[in-house]
Amino acid sequence: MERTLRSNKSQRKPLWTKAFLITSLANLLLFFSFQMLIPTIPTHLSQLGGDNIQIGLVIGIFTISSLLTRPFAGRALDLLGRKHVLLVGLAICAFTIAGYSYIAAVTLILAARFVHGIGWGLSTTSLGTVIADIIPPERRGEGMGYYGLSNTLAMALGPLTGLWVMHSIGFSYVLLISTILALLSLFSSLFITYPKPLLPVKPRQRPRFVDRLWEQSALLPSALLLCSAICYGGIVTFITLFGLEAGIPNVGLFFLCNASMVLLVRPLTGVLFDRKGPEWVLLPGAAFTITGLLLLSYAHSNTSLAIAALCYGVGFGSIQPALQAWTIQRSSPDRRGAANGTFFSANDLGIGLGAMALGALANWSGSYAMMYRYSTGLIILFLLIYGWSFWAFTWHKKTAH
């Protein structure tokens, strides 16, 4: 018995390979470069004379272009190969960020943001597909959890670093550092090696054009991600205004506590996903998300804000990597690019919808607190969709026997 256990352990494929580390580093550098610009570009646009609509378009145009790009990026990844698409996307990001330094007109910056969004859609979809090829299938949840930590670190430190640099030495240095980070991501990606995905043994019927862009097996986890991302979009867009409404001047504590909890739970829930399955991660994650949103809506002090962030961090840190691992698990190797394109499109769409729809909900309900309470309905919808799919799968399995 002991010999068998040792044998199984020895046969377990390693996770922390050179390719895994380089891909995670490239992702960290890219996301840090991106996160430095999130709070600083709107401020820069305002200083150039941009109005509120134009400042809002800085995020909106970027989101739209990346959303439109992802399906085509997924198709290109499956057709042309991972590395070509990745390097093109990273090059677009690096040179667009460098180009911001030479643009003084608001309209031209908005046009550059559209191009930047194309590079972002190509590069992030590529990195998500490459890491899926690298991670051993039996450790997919664990691997995605660790890989996602690079996103979390960037989300926690990137905006703070960007603001500090801008206030200390100027926005031009924010662009310089962001460009260098994007170029380092491009350089490190040159050394990424990954196994070539195996093609299906039986040739499949030639899919329709739409089916080539979207992966049907990814629709269920993407629909669940959409519900979660709408809630997250409402948080990142309106948390500062909520803080003013609730009398909490420094809401940066929310992001710090949220990121800390995400860093803690992602590796643990990844292992749980591999050993027990998605339901053991998604259902508790949904419960913590609902709790975090409700506690946030009643927060009136730094302490209550921190507790809400910790609960929300457990839910957010559990759901997103589990859904991404489940997406890869459900798709065939030759359709991973399309699957990742579908998955990340749902994330972009959700954040964009959260900014617009939940803002309208806040106006209708009269407060941001009520908006967060009502947004728990999206997570209840999340549970209903997952419960229906689980019941349908179980029923189909019984009838098949």
Short mmCIF file of C-alpha atoms in Angstrom, two decimals, residues 22-34 62 65-74 76-77 81-97 114-132 147 150-151 181-189 192 324 337 340-341 344 348:
data_model
loop_
_atom_site.label_atom_id
_atom_site.label_comp_id
_atom_site.label_asym_id
_atom_site.label_seq_id
_atom_site.Cartn_x
_atom_site.Cartn_y
_atom_site.Cartn_z
CA ILE A 22 8.32 32.34 -17.04
CA THR A 23 4.67 32.51 -18.16
CA SER A 24 3.56 33.63 -14.68
CA LEU A 25 6.33 36.27 -14.66
CA ALA A 26 5.28 37.56 -18.10
CA ASN A 27 1.68 37.78 -16.87
CA LEU A 28 2.73 39.63 -13.68
CA LEU A 29 4.75 42.18 -15.65
CA LEU A 30 1.94 42.76 -18.17
CA PHE A 31 -0.77 43.15 -15.52
CA PHE A 32 1.42 45.43 -13.36
CA SER A 33 2.02 47.62 -16.42
CA PHE A 34 -1.73 47.72 -17.05
CA PHE A 62 -10.51 49.87 -23.95
CA SER A 65 -11.87 46.78 -28.15
CA SER A 66 -10.51 43.96 -25.97
CA LEU A 67 -13.95 42.34 -25.91
CA LEU A 68 -14.19 42.47 -29.71
CA THR A 69 -10.66 41.12 -30.07
CA ARG A 70 -10.85 38.08 -27.79
CA PRO A 71 -12.96 35.76 -30.01
CA PHE A 72 -10.62 36.37 -32.95
CA ALA A 73 -7.61 35.97 -30.65
CA GLY A 74 -8.91 32.59 -29.52
CA ALA A 76 -5.88 32.70 -34.06
CA LEU A 77 -4.35 30.84 -31.09
CA GLY A 81 -0.08 28.88 -32.65
CA ARG A 82 0.19 30.41 -29.20
CA LYS A 83 3.50 32.26 -29.32
CA HIS A 84 2.95 34.29 -32.49
CA VAL A 85 -0.30 35.77 -31.20
CA LEU A 86 1.19 36.39 -27.74
CA LEU A 87 4.21 38.29 -29.03
CA VAL A 88 2.10 40.44 -31.38
CA GLY A 89 -0.28 41.32 -28.53
CA LEU A 90 2.55 42.23 -26.13
CA ALA A 91 4.28 44.34 -28.80
CA ILE A 92 1.06 46.30 -29.41
CA CYS A 93 0.68 46.91 -25.66
CA ALA A 94 4.28 48.09 -25.21
CA PHE A 95 4.38 50.44 -28.18
CA THR A 96 0.91 51.88 -27.48
CA ILE A 97 1.85 52.72 -23.89
CA PHE A 114 -8.76 51.30 -28.62
CA VAL A 115 -5.49 49.99 -30.10
CA HIS A 116 -4.18 49.20 -26.61
CA GLY A 117 -7.33 47.19 -25.93
CA ILE A 118 -6.62 45.07 -29.02
CA GLY A 119 -3.14 44.27 -27.73
CA TRP A 120 -4.56 43.52 -24.27
CA GLY A 121 -7.16 41.14 -25.69
CA LEU A 122 -4.54 39.29 -27.74
CA SER A 123 -1.90 39.01 -25.02
CA THR A 124 -4.07 38.08 -22.03
CA THR A 125 -6.04 35.47 -23.98
CA SER A 126 -2.73 34.05 -25.23
CA LEU A 127 -1.14 33.86 -21.78
CA GLY A 128 -4.24 32.15 -20.37
CA THR A 129 -4.10 29.56 -23.15
CA VAL A 130 -0.35 28.97 -22.86
CA ILE A 131 -0.57 28.38 -19.11
CA ALA A 132 -3.42 25.91 -19.71
CA TYR A 147 -0.94 31.53 -11.79
CA SER A 150 0.32 37.20 -10.49
CA ASN A 151 -2.92 39.02 -11.42
CA LEU A 181 7.33 46.46 -17.73
CA ALA A 182 5.44 45.64 -20.95
CA LEU A 183 8.73 45.29 -22.84
CA LEU A 184 10.09 42.99 -20.11
CA SER A 185 6.93 40.89 -20.45
CA LEU A 186 7.56 40.71 -24.20
CA PHE A 187 11.22 39.78 -23.68
CA SER A 188 10.49 37.07 -21.10
CA SER A 189 7.80 35.59 -23.37
CA ILE A 192 8.34 30.40 -23.08
CA GLN A 324 -11.06 29.18 -15.56
CA GLY A 337 -7.76 29.29 -27.49
CA ASN A 340 -10.17 31.18 -23.23
CA GLY A 341 -11.43 33.83 -25.65
CA PHE A 344 -12.24 36.32 -20.90
CA ASP A 348 -14.70 42.02 -19.91
#
